[in-house]
XYZ file of C-alpha atoms in Angstrom:
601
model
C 1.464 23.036 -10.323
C 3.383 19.766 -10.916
C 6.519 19.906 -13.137
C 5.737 18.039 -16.441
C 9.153 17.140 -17.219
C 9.286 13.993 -18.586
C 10.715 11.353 -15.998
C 13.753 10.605 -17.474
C 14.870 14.573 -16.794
C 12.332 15.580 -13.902
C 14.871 15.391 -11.232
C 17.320 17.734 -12.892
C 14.585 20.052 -14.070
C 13.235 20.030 -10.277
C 17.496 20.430 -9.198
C 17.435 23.570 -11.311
C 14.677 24.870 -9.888
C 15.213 24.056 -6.038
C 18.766 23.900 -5.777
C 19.669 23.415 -2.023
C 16.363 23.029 -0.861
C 15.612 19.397 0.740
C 14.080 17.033 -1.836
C 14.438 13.461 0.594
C 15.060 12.522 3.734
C 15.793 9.428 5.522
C 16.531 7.396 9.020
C 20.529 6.896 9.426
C 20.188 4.152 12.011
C 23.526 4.678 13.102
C 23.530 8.137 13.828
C 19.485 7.698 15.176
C 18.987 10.944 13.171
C 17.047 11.883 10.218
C 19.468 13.171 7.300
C 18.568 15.418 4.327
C 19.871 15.654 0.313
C 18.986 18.314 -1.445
C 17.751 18.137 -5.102
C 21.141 19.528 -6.389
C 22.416 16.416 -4.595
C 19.437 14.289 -5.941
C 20.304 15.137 -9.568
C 23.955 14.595 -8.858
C 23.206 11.090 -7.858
C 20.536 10.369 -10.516
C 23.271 11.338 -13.313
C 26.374 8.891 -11.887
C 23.736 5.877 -11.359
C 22.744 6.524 -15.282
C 26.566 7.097 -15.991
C 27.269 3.402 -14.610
C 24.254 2.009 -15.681
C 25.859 2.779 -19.087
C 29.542 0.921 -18.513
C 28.000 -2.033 -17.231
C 26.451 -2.143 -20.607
C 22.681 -1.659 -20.004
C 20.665 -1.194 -23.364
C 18.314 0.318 -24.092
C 14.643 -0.716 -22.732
C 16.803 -3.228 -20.885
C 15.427 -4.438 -17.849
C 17.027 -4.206 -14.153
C 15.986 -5.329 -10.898
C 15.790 -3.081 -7.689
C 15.433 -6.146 -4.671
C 14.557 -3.825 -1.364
C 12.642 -1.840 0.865
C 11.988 1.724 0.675
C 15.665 3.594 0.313
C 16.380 6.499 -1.134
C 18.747 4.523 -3.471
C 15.861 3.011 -5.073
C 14.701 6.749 -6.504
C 18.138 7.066 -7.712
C 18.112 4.492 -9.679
C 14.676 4.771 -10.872
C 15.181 8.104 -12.382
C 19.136 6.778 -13.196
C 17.579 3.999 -15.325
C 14.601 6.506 -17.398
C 17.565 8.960 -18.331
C 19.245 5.872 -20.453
C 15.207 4.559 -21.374
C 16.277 1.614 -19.475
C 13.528 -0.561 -17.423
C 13.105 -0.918 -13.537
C 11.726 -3.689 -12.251
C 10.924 -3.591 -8.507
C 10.774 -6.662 -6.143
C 9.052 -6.170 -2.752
C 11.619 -7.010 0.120
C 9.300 -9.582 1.025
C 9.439 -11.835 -1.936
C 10.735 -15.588 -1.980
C 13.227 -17.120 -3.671
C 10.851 -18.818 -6.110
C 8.917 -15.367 -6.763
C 12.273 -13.982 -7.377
C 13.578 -16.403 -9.779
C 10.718 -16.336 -11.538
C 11.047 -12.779 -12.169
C 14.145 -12.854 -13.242
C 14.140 -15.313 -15.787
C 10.630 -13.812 -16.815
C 12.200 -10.370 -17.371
C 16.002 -11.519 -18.767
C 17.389 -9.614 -15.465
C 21.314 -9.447 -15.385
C 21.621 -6.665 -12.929
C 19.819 -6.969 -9.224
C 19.954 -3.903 -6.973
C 19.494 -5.530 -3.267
C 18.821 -3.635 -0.200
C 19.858 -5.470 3.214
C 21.119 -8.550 4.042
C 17.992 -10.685 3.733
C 17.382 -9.399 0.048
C 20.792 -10.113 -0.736
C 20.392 -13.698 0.428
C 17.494 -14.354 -1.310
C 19.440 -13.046 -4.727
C 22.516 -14.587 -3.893
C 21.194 -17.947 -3.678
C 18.907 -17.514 -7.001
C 22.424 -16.099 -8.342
C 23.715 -19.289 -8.153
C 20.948 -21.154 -10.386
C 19.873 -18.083 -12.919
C 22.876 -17.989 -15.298
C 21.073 -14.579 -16.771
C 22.323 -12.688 -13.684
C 25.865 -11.669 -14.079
C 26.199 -9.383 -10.654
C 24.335 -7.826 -7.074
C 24.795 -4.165 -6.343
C 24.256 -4.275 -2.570
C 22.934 -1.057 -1.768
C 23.497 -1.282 2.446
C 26.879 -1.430 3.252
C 26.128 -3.267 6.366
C 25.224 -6.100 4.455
C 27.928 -8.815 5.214
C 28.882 -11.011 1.576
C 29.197 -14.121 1.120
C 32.732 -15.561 1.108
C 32.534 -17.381 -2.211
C 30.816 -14.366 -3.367
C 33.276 -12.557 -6.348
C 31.337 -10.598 -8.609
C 28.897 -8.562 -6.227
C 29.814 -4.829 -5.383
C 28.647 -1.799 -2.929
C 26.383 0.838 -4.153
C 28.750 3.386 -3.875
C 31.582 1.643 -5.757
C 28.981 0.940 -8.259
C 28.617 5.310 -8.431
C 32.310 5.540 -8.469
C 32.286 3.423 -11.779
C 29.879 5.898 -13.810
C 32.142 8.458 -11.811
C 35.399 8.032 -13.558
C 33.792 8.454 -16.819
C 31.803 11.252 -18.926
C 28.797 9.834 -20.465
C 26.706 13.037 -20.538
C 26.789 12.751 -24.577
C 24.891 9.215 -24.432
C 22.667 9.720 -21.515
C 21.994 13.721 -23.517
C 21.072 11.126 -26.421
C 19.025 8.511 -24.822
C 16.926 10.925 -22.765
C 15.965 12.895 -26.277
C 15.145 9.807 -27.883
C 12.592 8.727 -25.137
C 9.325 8.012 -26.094
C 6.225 7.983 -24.385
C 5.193 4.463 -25.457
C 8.795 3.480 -23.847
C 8.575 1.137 -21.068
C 9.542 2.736 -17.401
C 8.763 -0.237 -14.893
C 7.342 -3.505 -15.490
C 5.274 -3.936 -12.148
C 4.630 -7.543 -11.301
C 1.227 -8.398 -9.513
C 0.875 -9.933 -6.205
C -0.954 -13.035 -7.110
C -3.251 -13.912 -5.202
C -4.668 -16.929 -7.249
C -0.953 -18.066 -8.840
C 2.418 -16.823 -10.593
C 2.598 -13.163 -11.064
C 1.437 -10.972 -13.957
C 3.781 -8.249 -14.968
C 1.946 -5.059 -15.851
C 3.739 -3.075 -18.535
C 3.886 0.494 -17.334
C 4.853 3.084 -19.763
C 6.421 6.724 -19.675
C 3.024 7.676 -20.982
C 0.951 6.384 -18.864
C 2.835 8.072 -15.616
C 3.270 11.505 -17.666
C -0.567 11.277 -17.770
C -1.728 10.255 -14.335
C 0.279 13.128 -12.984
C -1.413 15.636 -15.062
C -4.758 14.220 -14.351
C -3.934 14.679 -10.506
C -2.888 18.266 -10.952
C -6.326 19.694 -9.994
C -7.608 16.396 -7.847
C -4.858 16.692 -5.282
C -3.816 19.516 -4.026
C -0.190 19.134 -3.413
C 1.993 22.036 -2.492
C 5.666 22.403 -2.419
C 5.615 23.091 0.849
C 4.064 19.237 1.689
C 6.283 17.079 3.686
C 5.254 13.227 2.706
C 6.153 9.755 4.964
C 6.717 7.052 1.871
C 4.617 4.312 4.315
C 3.948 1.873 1.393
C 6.621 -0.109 -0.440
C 7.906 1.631 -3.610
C 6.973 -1.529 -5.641
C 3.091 -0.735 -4.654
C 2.016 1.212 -7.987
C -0.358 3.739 -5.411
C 3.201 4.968 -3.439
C 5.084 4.910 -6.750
C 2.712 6.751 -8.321
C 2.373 9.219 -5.358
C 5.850 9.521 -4.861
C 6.168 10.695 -8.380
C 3.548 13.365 -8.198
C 4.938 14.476 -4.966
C 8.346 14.844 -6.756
C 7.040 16.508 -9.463
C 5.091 19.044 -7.297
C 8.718 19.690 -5.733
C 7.248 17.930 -2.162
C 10.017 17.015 0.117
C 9.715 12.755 0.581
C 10.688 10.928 3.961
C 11.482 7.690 2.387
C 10.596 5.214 5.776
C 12.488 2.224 5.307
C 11.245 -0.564 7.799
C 7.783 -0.700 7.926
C 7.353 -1.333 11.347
C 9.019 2.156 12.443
C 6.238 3.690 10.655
C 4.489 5.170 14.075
C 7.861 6.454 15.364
C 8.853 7.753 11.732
C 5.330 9.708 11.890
C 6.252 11.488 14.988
C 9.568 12.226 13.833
C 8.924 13.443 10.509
C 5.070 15.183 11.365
C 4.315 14.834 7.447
C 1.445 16.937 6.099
C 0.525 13.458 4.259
C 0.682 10.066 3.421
C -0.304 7.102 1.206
C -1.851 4.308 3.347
C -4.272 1.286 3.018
C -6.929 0.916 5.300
C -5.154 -1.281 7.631
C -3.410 1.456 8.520
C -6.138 3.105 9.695
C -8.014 0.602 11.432
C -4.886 0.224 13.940
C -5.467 4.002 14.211
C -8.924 3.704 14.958
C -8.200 0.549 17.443
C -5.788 2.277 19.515
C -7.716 5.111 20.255
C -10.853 3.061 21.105
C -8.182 1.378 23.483
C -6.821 4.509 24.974
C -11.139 6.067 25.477
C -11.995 2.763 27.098
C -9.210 2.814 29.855
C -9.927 6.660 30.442
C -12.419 7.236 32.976
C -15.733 8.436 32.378
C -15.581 12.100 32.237
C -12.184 12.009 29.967
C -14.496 9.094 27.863
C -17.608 11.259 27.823
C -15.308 14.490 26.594
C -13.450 12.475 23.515
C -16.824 10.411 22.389
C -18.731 14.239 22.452
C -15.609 15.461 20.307
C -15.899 13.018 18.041
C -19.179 13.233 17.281
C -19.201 17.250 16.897
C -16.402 16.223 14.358
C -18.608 13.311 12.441
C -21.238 15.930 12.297
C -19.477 18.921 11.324
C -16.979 16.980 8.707
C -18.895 13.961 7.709
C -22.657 15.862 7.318
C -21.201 19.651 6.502
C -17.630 19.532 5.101
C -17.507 16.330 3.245
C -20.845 17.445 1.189
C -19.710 21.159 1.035
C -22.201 22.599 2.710
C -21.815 25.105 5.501
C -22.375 24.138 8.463
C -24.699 25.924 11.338
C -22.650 28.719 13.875
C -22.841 26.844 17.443
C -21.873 23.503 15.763
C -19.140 25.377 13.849
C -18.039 27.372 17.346
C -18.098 24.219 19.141
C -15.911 22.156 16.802
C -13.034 24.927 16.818
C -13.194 24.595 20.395
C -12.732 20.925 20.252
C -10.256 20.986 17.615
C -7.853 23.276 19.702
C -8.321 21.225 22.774
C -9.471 17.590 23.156
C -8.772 16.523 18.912
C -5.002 17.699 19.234
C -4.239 15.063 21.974
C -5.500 12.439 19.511
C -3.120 14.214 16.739
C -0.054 14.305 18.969
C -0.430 10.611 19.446
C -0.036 9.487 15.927
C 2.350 12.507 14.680
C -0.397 14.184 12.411
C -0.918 17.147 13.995
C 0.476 19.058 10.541
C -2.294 16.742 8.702
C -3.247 18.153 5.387
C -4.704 15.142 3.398
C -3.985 10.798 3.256
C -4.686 9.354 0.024
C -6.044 5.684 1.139
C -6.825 2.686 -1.430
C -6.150 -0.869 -1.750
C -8.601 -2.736 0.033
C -12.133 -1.663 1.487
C -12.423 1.332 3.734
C -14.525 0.148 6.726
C -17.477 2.575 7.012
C -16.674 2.887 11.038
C -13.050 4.079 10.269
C -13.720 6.119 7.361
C -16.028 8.479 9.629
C -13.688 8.277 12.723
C -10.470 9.846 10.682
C -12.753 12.381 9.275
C -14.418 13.318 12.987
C -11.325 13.780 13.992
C -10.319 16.806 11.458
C -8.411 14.185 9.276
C -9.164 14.830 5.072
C -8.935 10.906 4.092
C -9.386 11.042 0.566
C -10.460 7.626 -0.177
C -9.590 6.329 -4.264
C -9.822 2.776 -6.206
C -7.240 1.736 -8.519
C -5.454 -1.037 -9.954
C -1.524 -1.644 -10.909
C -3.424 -2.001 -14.604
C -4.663 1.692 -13.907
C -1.465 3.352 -12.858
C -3.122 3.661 -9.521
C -6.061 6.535 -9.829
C -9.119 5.715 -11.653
C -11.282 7.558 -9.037
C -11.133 9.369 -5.581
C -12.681 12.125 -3.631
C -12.486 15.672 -4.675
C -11.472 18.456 -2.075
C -13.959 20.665 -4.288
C -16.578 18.376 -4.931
C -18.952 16.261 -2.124
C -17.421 13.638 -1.228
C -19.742 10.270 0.583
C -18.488 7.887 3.349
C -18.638 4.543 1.687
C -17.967 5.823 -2.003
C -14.536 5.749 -3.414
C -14.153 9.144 -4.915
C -15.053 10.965 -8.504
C -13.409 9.317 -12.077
C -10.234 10.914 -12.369
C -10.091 13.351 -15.622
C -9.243 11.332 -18.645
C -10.598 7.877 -17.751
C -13.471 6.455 -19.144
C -15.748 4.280 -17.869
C -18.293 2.164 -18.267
C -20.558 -0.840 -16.816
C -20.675 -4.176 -17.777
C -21.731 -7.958 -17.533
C -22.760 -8.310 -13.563
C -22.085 -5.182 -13.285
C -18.217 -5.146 -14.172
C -16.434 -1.887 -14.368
C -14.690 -1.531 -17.333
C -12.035 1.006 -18.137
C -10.470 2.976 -20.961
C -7.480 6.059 -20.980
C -3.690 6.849 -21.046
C -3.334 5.748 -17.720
C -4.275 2.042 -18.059
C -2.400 -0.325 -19.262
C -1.892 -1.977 -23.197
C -0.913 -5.422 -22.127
C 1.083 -7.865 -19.691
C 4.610 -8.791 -19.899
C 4.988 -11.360 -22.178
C 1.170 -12.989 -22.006
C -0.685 -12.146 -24.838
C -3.372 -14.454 -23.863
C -3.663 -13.253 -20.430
C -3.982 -9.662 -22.320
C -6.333 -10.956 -24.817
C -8.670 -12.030 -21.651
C -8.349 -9.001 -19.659
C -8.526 -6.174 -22.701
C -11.462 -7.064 -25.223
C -11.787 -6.529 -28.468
C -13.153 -2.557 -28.236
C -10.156 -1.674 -25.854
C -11.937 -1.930 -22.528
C -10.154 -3.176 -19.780
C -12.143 -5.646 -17.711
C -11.411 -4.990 -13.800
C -13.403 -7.888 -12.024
C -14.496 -5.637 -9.845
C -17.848 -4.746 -9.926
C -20.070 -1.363 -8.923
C -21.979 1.251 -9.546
C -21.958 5.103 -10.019
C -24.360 6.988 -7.765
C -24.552 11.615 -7.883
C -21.388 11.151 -10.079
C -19.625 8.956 -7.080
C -18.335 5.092 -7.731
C -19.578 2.661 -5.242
C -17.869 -0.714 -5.411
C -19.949 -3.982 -4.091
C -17.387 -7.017 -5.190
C -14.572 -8.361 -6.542
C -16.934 -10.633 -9.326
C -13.955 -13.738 -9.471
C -13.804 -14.067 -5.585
C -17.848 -14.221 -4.892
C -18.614 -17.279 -3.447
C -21.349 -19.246 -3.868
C -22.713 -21.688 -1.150
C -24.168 -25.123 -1.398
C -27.484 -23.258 -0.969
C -26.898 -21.244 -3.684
C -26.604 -18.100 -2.543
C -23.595 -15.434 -2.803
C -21.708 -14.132 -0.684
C -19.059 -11.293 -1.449
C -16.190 -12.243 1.324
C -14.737 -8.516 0.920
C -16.931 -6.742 2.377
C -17.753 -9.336 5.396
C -14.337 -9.378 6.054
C -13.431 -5.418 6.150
C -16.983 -4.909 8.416
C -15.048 -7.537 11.141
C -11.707 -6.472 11.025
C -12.565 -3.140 12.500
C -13.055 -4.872 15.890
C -10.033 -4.126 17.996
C -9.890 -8.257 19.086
C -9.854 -9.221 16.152
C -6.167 -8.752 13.769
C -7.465 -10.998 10.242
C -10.041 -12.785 9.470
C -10.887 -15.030 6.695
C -14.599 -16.033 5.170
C -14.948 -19.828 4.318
C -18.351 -20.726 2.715
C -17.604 -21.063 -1.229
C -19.978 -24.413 -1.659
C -20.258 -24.705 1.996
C -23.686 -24.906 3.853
C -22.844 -21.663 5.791
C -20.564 -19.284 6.540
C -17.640 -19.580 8.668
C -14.718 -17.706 9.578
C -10.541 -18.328 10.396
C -9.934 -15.537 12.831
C -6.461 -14.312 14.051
C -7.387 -12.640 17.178
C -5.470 -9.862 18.743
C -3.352 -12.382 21.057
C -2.456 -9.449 24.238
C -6.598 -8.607 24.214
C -7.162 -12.158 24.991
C -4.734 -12.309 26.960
C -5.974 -9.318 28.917
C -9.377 -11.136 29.138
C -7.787 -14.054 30.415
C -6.298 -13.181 33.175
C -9.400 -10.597 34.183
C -11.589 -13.513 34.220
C -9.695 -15.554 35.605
C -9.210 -18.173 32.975
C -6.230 -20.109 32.789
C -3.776 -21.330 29.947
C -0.770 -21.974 28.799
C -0.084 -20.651 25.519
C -1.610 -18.913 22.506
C -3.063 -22.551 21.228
C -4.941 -23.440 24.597
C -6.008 -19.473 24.986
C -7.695 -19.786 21.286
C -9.588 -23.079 21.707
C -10.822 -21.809 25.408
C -14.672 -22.064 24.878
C -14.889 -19.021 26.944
C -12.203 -16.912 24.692
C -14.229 -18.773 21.591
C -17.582 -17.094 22.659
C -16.078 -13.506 23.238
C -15.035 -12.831 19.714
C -18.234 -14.781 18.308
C -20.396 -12.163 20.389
C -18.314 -9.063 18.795
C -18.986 -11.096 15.532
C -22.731 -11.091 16.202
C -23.200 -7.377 17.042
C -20.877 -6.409 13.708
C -22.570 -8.384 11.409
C -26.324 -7.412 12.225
C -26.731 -5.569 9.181
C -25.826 -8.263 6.817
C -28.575 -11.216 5.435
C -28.462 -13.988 7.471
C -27.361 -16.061 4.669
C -24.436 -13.819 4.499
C -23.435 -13.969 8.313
C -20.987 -16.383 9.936
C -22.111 -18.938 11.882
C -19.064 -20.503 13.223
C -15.331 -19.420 13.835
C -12.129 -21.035 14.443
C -9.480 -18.713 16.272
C -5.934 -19.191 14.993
C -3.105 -19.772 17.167
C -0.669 -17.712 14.828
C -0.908 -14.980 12.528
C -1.031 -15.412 8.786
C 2.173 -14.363 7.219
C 4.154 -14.174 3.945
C 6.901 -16.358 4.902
C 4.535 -19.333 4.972
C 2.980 -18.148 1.694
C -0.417 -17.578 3.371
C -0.191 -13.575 2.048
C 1.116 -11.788 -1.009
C 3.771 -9.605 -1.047
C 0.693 -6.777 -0.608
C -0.700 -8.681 2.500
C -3.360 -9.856 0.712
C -4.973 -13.412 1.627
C -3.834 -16.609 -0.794
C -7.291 -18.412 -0.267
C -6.081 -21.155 -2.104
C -3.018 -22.030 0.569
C -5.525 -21.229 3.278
C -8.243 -24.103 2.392
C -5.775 -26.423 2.146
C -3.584 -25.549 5.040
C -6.543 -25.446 7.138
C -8.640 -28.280 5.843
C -8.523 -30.296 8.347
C -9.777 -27.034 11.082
C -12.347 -25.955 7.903
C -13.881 -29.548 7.725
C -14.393 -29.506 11.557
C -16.525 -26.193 11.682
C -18.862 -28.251 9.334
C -19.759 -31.205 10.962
């Protein structure tokens, strides 16, 4: 049973229960070793960050800035900042200096908490044109400063400074005085479509979405979790803090690309992903089966269709499933399944919370066949995460995403819209009452845009309402789902539908660049670089053939008709993706005109 502490004291309350035992854990890259604090030591650190917090003159509800990627720093001051009722904002690593300034000057910031030295650039420079901020606390100290730079200090000397001083009357005070409707993080949203929207989250609306999760996840002390997704992502914030609260241990991963050695390190029982995640999972393994040979091929295909019918048709709908197919999926699951567990560290697997984006059908029954419990959920930032997900204890469908978590209510609107209502969603933006006017209406029903429907008590989504498209013809085409049907294929990394007030559909694809490659040179086709590999007519007709065969089931309105293979990936440093990897549309029509136009002549 989670600890309902209130967040502002959870840590201590979890201290005095668990004393020595390990609460975090983390990567020391100079030592190449994984290193352990106990909760005692967690509490300790919580109560000096709230200490200094206090003599640099934070108020109360006052709002400061944590610029990094996932550290175990960033939990300290968290639960620092809710002992004093001040307000965390979170920047992901990956935002610009624009994106940062605006948030800054959006929020009143004086005090930014940067991570390494590329966050600390970023802030340094916006330092130097926000007169609001008065000082960095530089959390790595291998982050080299700036010469000219005088005011910025080191995370530790910034403990040292709440150190030398006994402010356990004030924070004793502060912590009483906190009140559920108190703000604990404003969380600013990716956008997608413009500036950023910053959702007010409140002590309430955390205190409830861990009691509603109480008997939807079951969490155990004895759960070891990999913190994958950034801390500023309200599904691993949320997470983290029911973990906490359930007195889980965390391994806080801090670059995101060590996430497949940190997984075989740290073996966690579970993890918060996105289905990206999985669909490298499931692309690697199709890899690995199509360069065994055939009776090793035959073996792990048979295995992992004893496990889609024994998990996906038995387990998943609680029903029990017949003796030989039971016998003969214990035999797979102690030999051939454990091979594919080994290679991705999750041989300890217990259950993976994934949301975010659409679950590909495909992948969703491949991590099930292979003994995996995905527990696929929908949620929003607005929604404190959760508003449904599967049940361990209840049937559970591939395609669905999950049962309404206890406390929400829902309902259906105009074309279909879900509409919300409960402690867990948010009362308004930061600072836009009009953009709050338009998104809450007049009953107290917050609009998603995303529309669906509710079949045997599950929630089906079919579209995001404000990014349908609508061709020249007429028709409508829901880019979503098009999009998370192709990406599945293992040549094929992103892919973007074009055909808003187009004739047809069409596609930018980023292929996998060391497939082609592969191809290439097997068929003997020559080039020079990525550019003259993508516009090969030969390389061109390869991925439109996958295309074909994955998009069979779809109207042939719906399907596209011509591609254009990119010679680069899309990234966030040339603004093509939000900070939570999601596609800008916007930049991409008009960075790609020119390549757009041409697939319609």
């Amino acid at each position: 049973m989670p600890n309902y502490s209130p967040l502002s004291q959870l840590i201590h309350s979890q201290a005095a229960i668990y004393g020595d035992r390990t609460a975090l854990r983390y990567r020391d890259y100079t030592r190449n070793q994984w290193m352990d604090i106990s909760w005692r030591e967690f509490s300790r650190r919580v109560r000096l960050v709230s200490s200094a917090l206090l003599q640099l003159g934070v108020g109360v509800q006052e709002k400061v800035a944590v610029f990094s990627q996932n550290m175990p720093e960033c939990l300290f001051l968290d639960f620092g900042a809710y002992a004093i009722r001040a307000v965390t904002i979170p920047f992901y690593a990956t935002s610009s200096e624009t994106q940062v300034k605006y948030m800054v000057t959006d929020a009143d910031i004086r005090y930014i908490f940067v991570g390494e030295q590329e966050e600390y650039e970023v802030a340094f420079r916006v330092l130097q044109f926000t007169p609001v901020v008065k000082r960095l606390i530089i959390l790595s100290r291998d982050v080299e400063r700036k010469a000219q730079d005088q005011t910025s200090i080191y995370f530790d000397d910034f403990l040292k400074i709440g150190e030398c001083v006994n402010n356990d009357a004030i924070i004793g005070q502060r912590t009483a005085e906190l009140q559920d409707e108190d703000l604990a993080n404003v969380l600013y949203t990716s956008g997608t479509t413009g500036l950023s929207k910053g959702v007010q989250m409140t002590h309430g609306m955390y205190r409830a979405a861990i009691k509603a999760h109480e008997h939807v996840l079951p969490l155990t002390q004895d759960d070891v979790i990999l913190n994958f997704l950034p801390f500023t992502h309200v599904l691993e914030r949320g997470w983290a803090y029911l973990c906490l609260a359930t007195g889980c241990t965390l391994a806080v991963n801090l670059r995101p690309h060590d996430v497949l050695q940190s997984l075989k390190e740290v073996h966690p029982t579970c993890m918060c992903a996105v289905p990206r995640f999985w669909e490298k999972v499931y692309n690697a393994v199709q890899e690995v089966m199509e360069k065994s040979n055939l009776v090793q091929r035959k073996l792990m295909q048979d295995a992992l269709a004893c496990g889609r019918e024994y998990n996906v048709d038995y387990v998943m709908k609680q029903k029990t499933p017949p003796l030989g197919l039971k016998l003969k999926w214990k035999t797979y699951e102690a030999t051939v399944l454990p091979v594919f567990l080994r290679m991705m560290g999750l041989e300890r697997h217990h259950f993976f919370p994934t949301a975010g984006a659409a679950i590909p059908p495909v992948v969703e029954e491949f991590v099930h066949s292979v003994g995996i419990r995905m527990v696929a959920g929908y949620g929003m930032t607005e929604t404190t995460a959760t508003v449904t997900c599967d049940r361990m204890d209840q049937p559970a469908s591939i395609g669905s995403v999950g049962r309404l978590l206890p406390g929400v209510e829902m309902a259906i609107g105009d074309s279909n819209e879900i509409l919300l209502k409960g402690e867990t969603i948010m009362k308004g933006y930061f600072r836009k009452a009009e953009v709050t006017a338009l998104s809450i209406d007049e009953e107290g029903w917050f609009h998603t845009g995303d529309a669906g429907y509710m079949k045997d008590g599950e929630l089906y989504l079919t579209e995001r309402i404000k990014d349908m498209f609508k061709t020249s013809n007429g028709k409508y085409i829901a880019p979503q789902l098009l999009e998370s049907k192709l990406s599945v294929d293992r040549y094929i990394d992103q892919v973007v539908i074009i055909a808003n007030e187009r004739k047809f559909v069409s596609a930018l694809v980023v292929p996998n660049y060391g497939l082609l490659e592969d191809y290439a040179k097997a068929h003997h086709l020559p080039f020079t670089d990525h550019g003259d590999l993508c516009h090969r007519p030969e390389i061109v007709a390869l991925v439109m053939d996958r295309i074909e065969t994955l998009q069979q089931e779809f109207a042939h309105y719906e399907q596209v008709k011509r591609i254009t293979l990119l010679p680069e990936p899309l990234s966030l440093a040339k603004g093509e993706l939000t900070n939570t990897l999601k596609v800008k549309r916007n930049v991409l029509n008009e960075r790609y005109k020119t390549l757009i136009d041409k697939m319609y002549e």
